[in-house]
mmCIF file of N, CA and C in Angstrom:
data_model
loop_
_atom_site.group_PDB
_atom_site.id
_atom_site.type_symbol
_atom_site.label_atom_id
_atom_site.label_comp_id
_atom_site.label_asym_id
_atom_site.label_seq_id
_atom_site.Cartn_x
_atom_site.Cartn_y
_atom_site.Cartn_z
ATOM 1 N N MET L 1 -17.944 -64.240 -100.965
ATOM 2 C CA MET L 1 -17.010 -63.312 -101.567
ATOM 3 C C MET L 1 -17.772 -62.467 -102.600
ATOM 4 N N PRO L 2 -17.601 -61.145 -102.575
ATOM 5 C CA PRO L 2 -18.338 -60.292 -103.507
ATOM 6 C C PRO L 2 -17.845 -60.484 -104.946
ATOM 7 N N THR L 3 -18.756 -60.234 -105.873
ATOM 8 C CA THR L 3 -18.399 -60.264 -107.289
ATOM 9 C C THR L 3 -17.500 -59.072 -107.580
ATOM 10 N N PRO L 4 -16.401 -59.275 -108.314
ATOM 11 C CA PRO L 4 -15.523 -58.137 -108.607
ATOM 12 C C PRO L 4 -16.238 -57.091 -109.464
ATOM 13 N N LEU L 5 -15.831 -55.844 -109.306
ATOM 14 C CA LEU L 5 -16.395 -54.769 -110.112
ATOM 15 C C LEU L 5 -15.951 -54.930 -111.556
ATOM 16 N N LYS L 6 -16.766 -54.439 -112.454
ATOM 17 C CA LYS L 6 -16.418 -54.466 -113.875
ATOM 18 C C LYS L 6 -15.374 -53.397 -114.155
ATOM 19 N N GLN L 7 -14.723 -53.529 -115.302
ATOM 20 C CA GLN L 7 -13.694 -52.586 -115.723
ATOM 21 C C GLN L 7 -14.266 -51.166 -115.814
ATOM 22 N N ALA L 8 -13.473 -50.152 -115.467
ATOM 23 C CA ALA L 8 -13.899 -48.752 -115.553
ATOM 24 C C ALA L 8 -14.204 -48.386 -117.003
ATOM 25 N N VAL L 9 -15.246 -47.553 -117.189
ATOM 26 C CA VAL L 9 -15.655 -47.110 -118.523
ATOM 27 C C VAL L 9 -15.817 -45.602 -118.528
ATOM 28 N N ASP L 10 -15.817 -45.016 -119.706
ATOM 29 C CA ASP L 10 -16.023 -43.585 -119.878
ATOM 30 C C ASP L 10 -17.517 -43.287 -119.745
ATOM 31 N N PRO L 11 -17.916 -42.383 -118.846
ATOM 32 C CA PRO L 11 -19.346 -42.098 -118.663
ATOM 33 C C PRO L 11 -20.059 -41.672 -119.955
ATOM 34 N N GLU L 12 -19.398 -40.914 -120.827
ATOM 35 C CA GLU L 12 -20.048 -40.477 -122.063
ATOM 36 C C GLU L 12 -20.292 -41.636 -123.016
ATOM 37 N N ASP L 13 -19.431 -42.639 -122.972
ATOM 38 C CA ASP L 13 -19.595 -43.792 -123.854
ATOM 39 C C ASP L 13 -20.602 -44.786 -123.307
ATOM 40 N N THR L 14 -21.039 -44.617 -122.076
ATOM 41 C CA THR L 14 -21.949 -45.582 -121.459
ATOM 42 C C THR L 14 -23.209 -44.883 -120.987
ATOM 43 N N LEU L 15 -23.181 -44.283 -119.810
ATOM 44 C CA LEU L 15 -24.364 -43.619 -119.263
ATOM 45 C C LEU L 15 -24.859 -42.529 -120.208
ATOM 46 N N GLY L 16 -23.947 -41.856 -120.888
ATOM 47 C CA GLY L 16 -24.325 -40.798 -121.820
ATOM 48 C C GLY L 16 -25.130 -41.297 -123.009
ATOM 49 N N ARG L 17 -25.049 -42.585 -123.301
ATOM 50 C CA ARG L 17 -25.792 -43.167 -124.421
ATOM 51 C C ARG L 17 -27.193 -43.606 -124.017
ATOM 52 N N LEU L 18 -27.431 -43.754 -122.716
ATOM 53 C CA LEU L 18 -28.743 -44.179 -122.230
ATOM 54 C C LEU L 18 -29.639 -42.974 -121.991
ATOM 55 N N ASP L 19 -30.909 -43.123 -122.309
ATOM 56 C CA ASP L 19 -31.890 -42.076 -122.021
ATOM 57 C C ASP L 19 -32.731 -42.564 -120.842
ATOM 58 N N VAL L 20 -32.237 -42.271 -119.626
ATOM 59 C CA VAL L 20 -32.911 -42.689 -118.396
ATOM 60 C C VAL L 20 -33.685 -41.490 -117.869
ATOM 61 N N ARG L 21 -34.986 -41.668 -117.701
ATOM 62 C CA ARG L 21 -35.843 -40.550 -117.297
ATOM 63 C C ARG L 21 -36.796 -40.964 -116.183
ATOM 64 N N LEU L 22 -37.351 -39.945 -115.534
ATOM 65 C CA LEU L 22 -38.259 -40.140 -114.419
ATOM 66 C C LEU L 22 -39.698 -40.226 -114.917
ATOM 67 N N GLY L 23 -40.405 -41.239 -114.448
ATOM 68 C CA GLY L 23 -41.819 -41.391 -114.774
ATOM 69 C C GLY L 23 -42.620 -41.684 -113.520
ATOM 70 N N ARG L 24 -43.942 -41.711 -113.668
ATOM 71 C CA ARG L 24 -44.837 -42.050 -112.557
ATOM 72 C C ARG L 24 -45.750 -43.194 -113.005
ATOM 73 N N ILE L 25 -45.831 -44.211 -112.179
ATOM 74 C CA ILE L 25 -46.719 -45.336 -112.476
ATOM 75 C C ILE L 25 -48.156 -44.866 -112.281
ATOM 76 N N VAL L 26 -48.959 -44.977 -113.345
ATOM 77 C CA VAL L 26 -50.357 -44.563 -113.274
ATOM 78 C C VAL L 26 -51.306 -45.755 -113.239
ATOM 79 N N ARG L 27 -50.772 -46.935 -113.575
ATOM 80 C CA ARG L 27 -51.590 -48.143 -113.528
ATOM 81 C C ARG L 27 -50.665 -49.350 -113.391
ATOM 82 N N ALA L 28 -51.088 -50.339 -112.627
ATOM 83 C CA ALA L 28 -50.332 -51.584 -112.448
ATOM 84 C C ALA L 28 -51.333 -52.738 -112.406
ATOM 85 N N ASP L 29 -51.169 -53.677 -113.321
ATOM 86 C CA ASP L 29 -52.074 -54.823 -113.412
ATOM 87 C C ASP L 29 -51.255 -56.100 -113.557
ATOM 88 N N PRO L 30 -51.718 -57.208 -112.974
ATOM 89 C CA PRO L 30 -51.034 -58.477 -113.222
ATOM 90 C C PRO L 30 -50.997 -58.760 -114.725
ATOM 91 N N GLU L 31 -49.888 -59.298 -115.197
ATOM 92 C CA GLU L 31 -49.748 -59.627 -116.622
ATOM 93 C C GLU L 31 -49.737 -61.142 -116.794
ATOM 94 N N PRO L 32 -50.897 -61.727 -117.124
ATOM 95 C CA PRO L 32 -50.989 -63.186 -117.209
ATOM 96 C C PRO L 32 -50.173 -63.799 -118.341
ATOM 97 N N GLY L 33 -49.825 -63.025 -119.362
ATOM 98 C CA GLY L 33 -49.072 -63.557 -120.487
ATOM 99 C C GLY L 33 -47.579 -63.635 -120.264
ATOM 100 N N ALA L 34 -47.089 -63.093 -119.154
ATOM 101 C CA ALA L 34 -45.651 -63.123 -118.872
ATOM 102 C C ALA L 34 -45.246 -64.533 -118.444
ATOM 103 N N PRO L 35 -44.004 -64.943 -118.756
ATOM 104 C CA PRO L 35 -43.573 -66.298 -118.390
ATOM 105 C C PRO L 35 -43.451 -66.517 -116.877
ATOM 106 N N LYS L 36 -43.224 -65.466 -116.116
ATOM 107 C CA LYS L 36 -43.160 -65.526 -114.651
ATOM 108 C C LYS L 36 -44.071 -64.429 -114.120
ATOM 109 N N PRO L 37 -44.492 -64.497 -112.843
ATOM 110 C CA PRO L 37 -45.368 -63.443 -112.309
ATOM 111 C C PRO L 37 -44.789 -62.050 -112.552
ATOM 112 N N ALA L 38 -45.610 -61.168 -113.098
ATOM 113 C CA ALA L 38 -45.161 -59.814 -113.446
ATOM 114 C C ALA L 38 -46.373 -58.891 -113.506
ATOM 115 N N TYR L 39 -46.082 -57.605 -113.517
ATOM 116 C CA TYR L 39 -47.115 -56.587 -113.696
ATOM 117 C C TYR L 39 -46.910 -55.881 -115.030
ATOM 118 N N ARG L 40 -48.040 -55.496 -115.618
ATOM 119 C CA ARG L 40 -48.016 -54.568 -116.746
ATOM 120 C C ARG L 40 -48.169 -53.185 -116.130
ATOM 121 N N LEU L 41 -47.149 -52.371 -116.291
ATOM 122 C CA LEU L 41 -47.151 -51.023 -115.722
ATOM 123 C C LEU L 41 -47.407 -50.006 -116.822
ATOM 124 N N THR L 42 -48.251 -49.053 -116.535
ATOM 125 C CA THR L 42 -48.446 -47.910 -117.413
ATOM 126 C C THR L 42 -47.765 -46.744 -116.718
ATOM 127 N N VAL L 43 -46.771 -46.140 -117.398
ATOM 128 C CA VAL L 43 -45.910 -45.143 -116.768
ATOM 129 C C VAL L 43 -45.946 -43.851 -117.575
ATOM 130 N N ASP L 44 -46.222 -42.737 -116.897
ATOM 131 C CA ASP L 44 -46.273 -41.409 -117.510
ATOM 132 C C ASP L 44 -44.895 -40.762 -117.399
ATOM 133 N N PHE L 45 -44.281 -40.464 -118.552
ATOM 134 C CA PHE L 45 -42.980 -39.798 -118.590
ATOM 135 C C PHE L 45 -43.113 -38.342 -119.020
ATOM 136 N N GLY L 46 -44.227 -37.706 -118.698
ATOM 137 C CA GLY L 46 -44.427 -36.293 -119.027
ATOM 138 C C GLY L 46 -44.405 -36.071 -120.526
ATOM 139 N N LYS L 47 -43.593 -35.139 -121.005
ATOM 140 C CA LYS L 47 -43.560 -34.797 -122.432
ATOM 141 C C LYS L 47 -43.053 -35.948 -123.305
ATOM 142 N N TYR L 48 -42.523 -37.013 -122.705
ATOM 143 C CA TYR L 48 -42.039 -38.175 -123.459
ATOM 144 C C TYR L 48 -43.124 -39.238 -123.613
ATOM 145 N N GLY L 49 -44.295 -38.979 -123.054
ATOM 146 C CA GLY L 49 -45.438 -39.844 -123.276
ATOM 147 C C GLY L 49 -45.659 -40.900 -122.216
ATOM 148 N N VAL L 50 -46.735 -41.632 -122.408
ATOM 149 C CA VAL L 50 -47.122 -42.726 -121.522
ATOM 150 C C VAL L 50 -46.634 -44.012 -122.173
ATOM 151 N N LYS L 51 -45.893 -44.810 -121.417
ATOM 152 C CA LYS L 51 -45.279 -46.031 -121.938
ATOM 153 C C LYS L 51 -45.736 -47.233 -121.121
ATOM 154 N N THR L 52 -45.663 -48.398 -121.756
ATOM 155 C CA THR L 52 -45.987 -49.656 -121.097
ATOM 156 C C THR L 52 -44.702 -50.405 -120.784
ATOM 157 N N SER L 53 -44.663 -51.011 -119.606
ATOM 158 C CA SER L 53 -43.526 -51.831 -119.201
ATOM 159 C C SER L 53 -44.058 -53.069 -118.494
ATOM 160 N N VAL L 54 -43.421 -54.202 -118.741
ATOM 161 C CA VAL L 54 -43.743 -55.415 -118.007
ATOM 162 C C VAL L 54 -42.548 -55.705 -117.112
ATOM 163 N N GLY L 55 -42.797 -55.793 -115.806
ATOM 164 C CA GLY L 55 -41.709 -56.006 -114.862
ATOM 165 C C GLY L 55 -42.111 -56.886 -113.697
ATOM 166 N N ARG L 56 -41.112 -57.488 -113.087
ATOM 167 C CA ARG L 56 -41.330 -58.421 -111.974
ATOM 168 C C ARG L 56 -41.264 -57.683 -110.629
ATOM 169 N N PHE L 57 -42.152 -56.745 -110.443
ATOM 170 C CA PHE L 57 -42.222 -55.950 -109.210
ATOM 171 C C PHE L 57 -43.338 -56.459 -108.303
ATOM 172 N N THR L 58 -43.590 -57.758 -108.327
ATOM 173 C CA THR L 58 -44.755 -58.345 -107.672
ATOM 174 C C THR L 58 -44.609 -58.523 -106.171
ATOM 175 N N GLN L 59 -43.507 -58.105 -105.575
ATOM 176 C CA GLN L 59 -43.391 -58.115 -104.120
ATOM 177 C C GLN L 59 -44.242 -56.990 -103.520
ATOM 178 N N ALA L 60 -44.614 -56.012 -104.359
ATOM 179 C CA ALA L 60 -45.502 -54.918 -103.939
ATOM 180 C C ALA L 60 -46.872 -55.150 -104.577
ATOM 181 N N SER L 61 -47.903 -54.620 -103.957
ATOM 182 C CA SER L 61 -49.240 -54.715 -104.543
ATOM 183 C C SER L 61 -49.365 -53.661 -105.648
ATOM 184 N N PRO L 62 -50.281 -53.883 -106.590
ATOM 185 C CA PRO L 62 -50.499 -52.857 -107.608
ATOM 186 C C PRO L 62 -50.834 -51.491 -106.989
ATOM 187 N N ASP L 63 -51.646 -51.481 -105.931
ATOM 188 C CA ASP L 63 -52.005 -50.212 -105.278
ATOM 189 C C ASP L 63 -50.782 -49.499 -104.709
ATOM 190 N N ALA L 64 -49.802 -50.263 -104.213
ATOM 191 C CA ALA L 64 -48.590 -49.652 -103.666
ATOM 192 C C ALA L 64 -47.700 -49.067 -104.764
ATOM 193 N N LEU L 65 -47.779 -49.627 -105.964
ATOM 194 C CA LEU L 65 -46.950 -49.142 -107.070
ATOM 195 C C LEU L 65 -47.532 -47.896 -107.730
ATOM 196 N N VAL L 66 -48.864 -47.838 -107.842
ATOM 197 C CA VAL L 66 -49.492 -46.695 -108.501
ATOM 198 C C VAL L 66 -49.156 -45.415 -107.736
ATOM 199 N N GLY L 67 -48.694 -44.421 -108.475
ATOM 200 C CA GLY L 67 -48.303 -43.137 -107.881
ATOM 201 C C GLY L 67 -46.809 -43.022 -107.624
ATOM 202 N N GLN L 68 -46.088 -44.146 -107.629
ATOM 203 C CA GLN L 68 -44.642 -44.110 -107.386
ATOM 204 C C GLN L 68 -43.920 -43.513 -108.589
ATOM 205 N N GLN L 69 -42.939 -42.670 -108.315
ATOM 206 C CA GLN L 69 -42.053 -42.205 -109.375
ATOM 207 C C GLN L 69 -40.948 -43.242 -109.524
ATOM 208 N N VAL L 70 -40.612 -43.569 -110.784
ATOM 209 C CA VAL L 70 -39.636 -44.613 -111.089
ATOM 210 C C VAL L 70 -38.701 -44.130 -112.188
ATOM 211 N N LEU L 71 -37.611 -44.855 -112.359
ATOM 212 C CA LEU L 71 -36.627 -44.536 -113.391
ATOM 213 C C LEU L 71 -36.743 -45.553 -114.513
ATOM 214 N N GLY L 72 -36.806 -45.063 -115.746
ATOM 215 C CA GLY L 72 -36.948 -45.954 -116.883
ATOM 216 C C GLY L 72 -35.980 -45.612 -117.999
ATOM 217 N N VAL L 73 -35.498 -46.647 -118.684
ATOM 218 C CA VAL L 73 -34.627 -46.471 -119.851
ATOM 219 C C VAL L 73 -35.542 -46.396 -121.071
ATOM 220 N N LEU L 74 -35.572 -45.223 -121.716
ATOM 221 C CA LEU L 74 -36.494 -44.999 -122.820
ATOM 222 C C LEU L 74 -35.934 -45.407 -124.177
ATOM 223 N N ASN L 75 -34.627 -45.581 -124.296
ATOM 224 C CA ASN L 75 -34.080 -45.843 -125.628
ATOM 225 C C ASN L 75 -33.561 -47.263 -125.825
ATOM 226 N N PHE L 76 -34.063 -48.225 -125.060
ATOM 227 C CA PHE L 76 -33.829 -49.634 -125.372
ATOM 228 C C PHE L 76 -34.907 -50.061 -126.369
ATOM 229 N N PRO L 77 -34.610 -51.029 -127.231
ATOM 230 C CA PRO L 77 -35.663 -51.511 -128.142
ATOM 231 C C PRO L 77 -36.816 -52.138 -127.350
ATOM 232 N N ALA L 78 -38.031 -51.962 -127.861
ATOM 233 C CA ALA L 78 -39.196 -52.609 -127.241
ATOM 234 C C ALA L 78 -39.022 -54.114 -127.356
ATOM 235 N N ARG L 79 -39.610 -54.846 -126.392
ATOM 236 C CA ARG L 79 -39.538 -56.303 -126.473
ATOM 237 C C ARG L 79 -40.903 -56.892 -126.144
ATOM 238 N N GLN L 80 -41.160 -58.007 -126.743
ATOM 239 C CA GLN L 80 -42.433 -58.686 -126.567
ATOM 240 C C GLN L 80 -42.381 -59.544 -125.310
ATOM 241 N N VAL L 81 -43.348 -59.370 -124.408
ATOM 242 C CA VAL L 81 -43.483 -60.192 -123.206
ATOM 243 C C VAL L 81 -44.907 -60.745 -123.236
ATOM 244 N N GLY L 82 -45.035 -61.991 -123.625
ATOM 245 C CA GLY L 82 -46.369 -62.557 -123.813
ATOM 246 C C GLY L 82 -47.086 -61.806 -124.908
ATOM 247 N N ASP L 83 -48.278 -61.290 -124.610
ATOM 248 C CA ASP L 83 -49.069 -60.551 -125.598
ATOM 249 C C ASP L 83 -48.804 -59.047 -125.570
ATOM 250 N N VAL L 84 -47.889 -58.598 -124.723
ATOM 251 C CA VAL L 84 -47.671 -57.170 -124.499
ATOM 252 C C VAL L 84 -46.317 -56.741 -125.057
ATOM 253 N N THR L 85 -46.272 -55.553 -125.644
ATOM 254 C CA THR L 85 -45.004 -54.955 -126.040
ATOM 255 C C THR L 85 -44.539 -54.071 -124.883
ATOM 256 N N SER L 86 -43.403 -54.441 -124.284
ATOM 257 C CA SER L 86 -42.814 -53.662 -123.194
ATOM 258 C C SER L 86 -41.920 -52.611 -123.834
ATOM 259 N N GLU L 87 -42.299 -51.332 -123.690
ATOM 260 C CA GLU L 87 -41.637 -50.232 -124.392
ATOM 261 C C GLU L 87 -40.490 -49.597 -123.618
ATOM 262 N N VAL L 88 -40.444 -49.828 -122.327
ATOM 263 C CA VAL L 88 -39.462 -49.159 -121.486
ATOM 264 C C VAL L 88 -39.007 -50.122 -120.393
ATOM 265 N N LEU L 89 -37.730 -50.046 -120.030
ATOM 266 C CA LEU L 89 -37.204 -50.859 -118.935
ATOM 267 C C LEU L 89 -37.232 -50.021 -117.665
ATOM 268 N N ILE L 90 -38.031 -50.433 -116.688
ATOM 269 C CA ILE L 90 -38.055 -49.768 -115.392
ATOM 270 C C ILE L 90 -36.921 -50.365 -114.560
ATOM 271 N N LEU L 91 -36.065 -49.504 -114.036
ATOM 272 C CA LEU L 91 -34.901 -49.965 -113.283
ATOM 273 C C LEU L 91 -35.297 -50.409 -111.884
ATOM 274 N N GLY L 92 -34.656 -51.472 -111.431
ATOM 275 C CA GLY L 92 -34.938 -52.005 -110.107
ATOM 276 C C GLY L 92 -33.749 -52.778 -109.575
ATOM 277 N N VAL L 93 -33.893 -53.258 -108.358
ATOM 278 C CA VAL L 93 -32.874 -54.101 -107.732
ATOM 279 C C VAL L 93 -33.551 -55.351 -107.187
ATOM 280 N N GLN L 94 -32.773 -56.425 -107.112
ATOM 281 C CA GLN L 94 -33.254 -57.714 -106.621
ATOM 282 C C GLN L 94 -33.799 -57.576 -105.197
ATOM 283 N N VAL L 95 -34.930 -58.197 -104.933
ATOM 284 C CA VAL L 95 -35.488 -58.246 -103.586
ATOM 285 C C VAL L 95 -34.776 -59.367 -102.825
ATOM 286 N N PRO L 96 -34.148 -59.065 -101.683
ATOM 287 C CA PRO L 96 -33.433 -60.101 -100.926
ATOM 288 C C PRO L 96 -34.351 -61.267 -100.570
ATOM 289 N N GLY L 97 -33.878 -62.480 -100.820
ATOM 290 C CA GLY L 97 -34.624 -63.676 -100.458
ATOM 291 C C GLY L 97 -35.743 -64.041 -101.404
ATOM 292 N N ALA L 98 -36.006 -63.231 -102.415
ATOM 293 C CA ALA L 98 -37.080 -63.518 -103.365
ATOM 294 C C ALA L 98 -36.530 -64.319 -104.545
ATOM 295 N N ASP L 99 -37.434 -64.850 -105.359
ATOM 296 C CA ASP L 99 -37.033 -65.576 -106.559
ATOM 297 C C ASP L 99 -36.181 -64.681 -107.454
ATOM 298 N N SER L 100 -35.289 -65.301 -108.202
ATOM 299 C CA SER L 100 -34.437 -64.562 -109.136
ATOM 300 C C SER L 100 -35.295 -63.703 -110.067
ATOM 301 N N GLY L 101 -34.937 -62.452 -110.197
ATOM 302 C CA GLY L 101 -35.676 -61.536 -111.062
ATOM 303 C C GLY L 101 -36.746 -60.734 -110.361
ATOM 304 N N GLU L 102 -37.140 -61.133 -109.140
ATOM 305 C CA GLU L 102 -38.111 -60.337 -108.383
ATOM 306 C C GLU L 102 -37.406 -59.061 -107.935
ATOM 307 N N ALA L 103 -37.996 -57.926 -108.252
ATOM 308 C CA ALA L 103 -37.306 -56.656 -108.018
ATOM 309 C C ALA L 103 -38.185 -55.654 -107.301
ATOM 310 N N THR L 104 -37.532 -54.637 -106.790
ATOM 311 C CA THR L 104 -38.200 -53.457 -106.276
ATOM 312 C C THR L 104 -37.705 -52.300 -107.141
ATOM 313 N N PRO L 105 -38.582 -51.397 -107.581
ATOM 314 C CA PRO L 105 -38.139 -50.322 -108.468
ATOM 315 C C PRO L 105 -37.271 -49.296 -107.744
ATOM 316 N N LEU L 106 -36.346 -48.713 -108.502
ATOM 317 C CA LEU L 106 -35.565 -47.599 -107.980
ATOM 318 C C LEU L 106 -36.462 -46.366 -107.986
ATOM 319 N N VAL L 107 -36.480 -45.641 -106.873
ATOM 320 C CA VAL L 107 -37.344 -44.470 -106.749
ATOM 321 C C VAL L 107 -36.529 -43.295 -106.214
ATOM 322 N N PRO L 108 -36.878 -42.063 -106.598
ATOM 323 C CA PRO L 108 -36.155 -40.903 -106.081
ATOM 324 C C PRO L 108 -36.531 -40.627 -104.627
ATOM 325 N N LEU L 109 -35.643 -39.973 -103.916
ATOM 326 C CA LEU L 109 -35.876 -39.620 -102.513
ATOM 327 C C LEU L 109 -36.995 -38.580 -102.392
ATOM 328 N N THR L 110 -37.055 -37.653 -103.334
ATOM 329 C CA THR L 110 -38.128 -36.653 -103.340
ATOM 330 C C THR L 110 -38.730 -36.599 -104.740
ATOM 331 N N ALA L 111 -39.955 -36.129 -104.837
ATOM 332 C CA ALA L 111 -40.633 -36.030 -106.122
ATOM 333 C C ALA L 111 -39.914 -35.035 -107.010
ATOM 334 N N ALA L 112 -39.913 -35.326 -108.306
ATOM 335 C CA ALA L 112 -39.280 -34.439 -109.280
ATOM 336 C C ALA L 112 -40.170 -34.380 -110.525
ATOM 337 N N LYS L 113 -39.810 -33.537 -111.465
ATOM 338 C CA LYS L 113 -40.592 -33.326 -112.689
ATOM 339 C C LYS L 113 -40.540 -34.572 -113.557
ATOM 340 N N LEU L 114 -41.716 -35.007 -114.019
ATOM 341 C CA LEU L 114 -41.790 -36.158 -114.912
ATOM 342 C C LEU L 114 -41.005 -35.878 -116.190
ATOM 343 N N GLY L 115 -40.274 -36.883 -116.642
ATOM 344 C CA GLY L 115 -39.457 -36.741 -117.841
ATOM 345 C C GLY L 115 -38.050 -36.257 -117.564
ATOM 346 N N SER L 116 -37.759 -35.912 -116.297
ATOM 347 C CA SER L 116 -36.406 -35.423 -115.975
ATOM 348 C C SER L 116 -35.371 -36.493 -116.307
ATOM 349 N N LYS L 117 -34.232 -36.049 -116.861
ATOM 350 C CA LYS L 117 -33.148 -36.951 -117.250
ATOM 351 C C LYS L 117 -32.300 -37.283 -116.027
ATOM 352 N N VAL L 118 -31.915 -38.542 -115.928
ATOM 353 C CA VAL L 118 -31.018 -38.999 -114.861
ATOM 354 C C VAL L 118 -29.595 -38.700 -115.305
ATOM 355 N N PHE L 119 -28.798 -38.158 -114.388
ATOM 356 C CA PHE L 119 -27.386 -37.871 -114.688
ATOM 357 C C PHE L 119 -26.525 -38.238 -113.534
#
């Protein structure tokens, strides 16, 4: 049975408060300090700068991730993951059949300008 949908919310009070922007992964390395297998991603958000993110996107190889455009939440507080400060949350979805938390990043259908706002 599917999980019921959450209560309806006002888009301006929710999505309007998030700063979700398009970036490109320029580097992906295994992150040994993370509590579970993860990559340290270096992501270029154009005029918003280059940010570090630690994420469980390990179903893909680092080479497959580099060059991918991804969506990241820029205005969440940074959090410490092992020895690394993760500055941005890269959005993803659960990989079917994989361990809990293993994800694949959300990517646009076509390339777009780095730093573009999601709406």
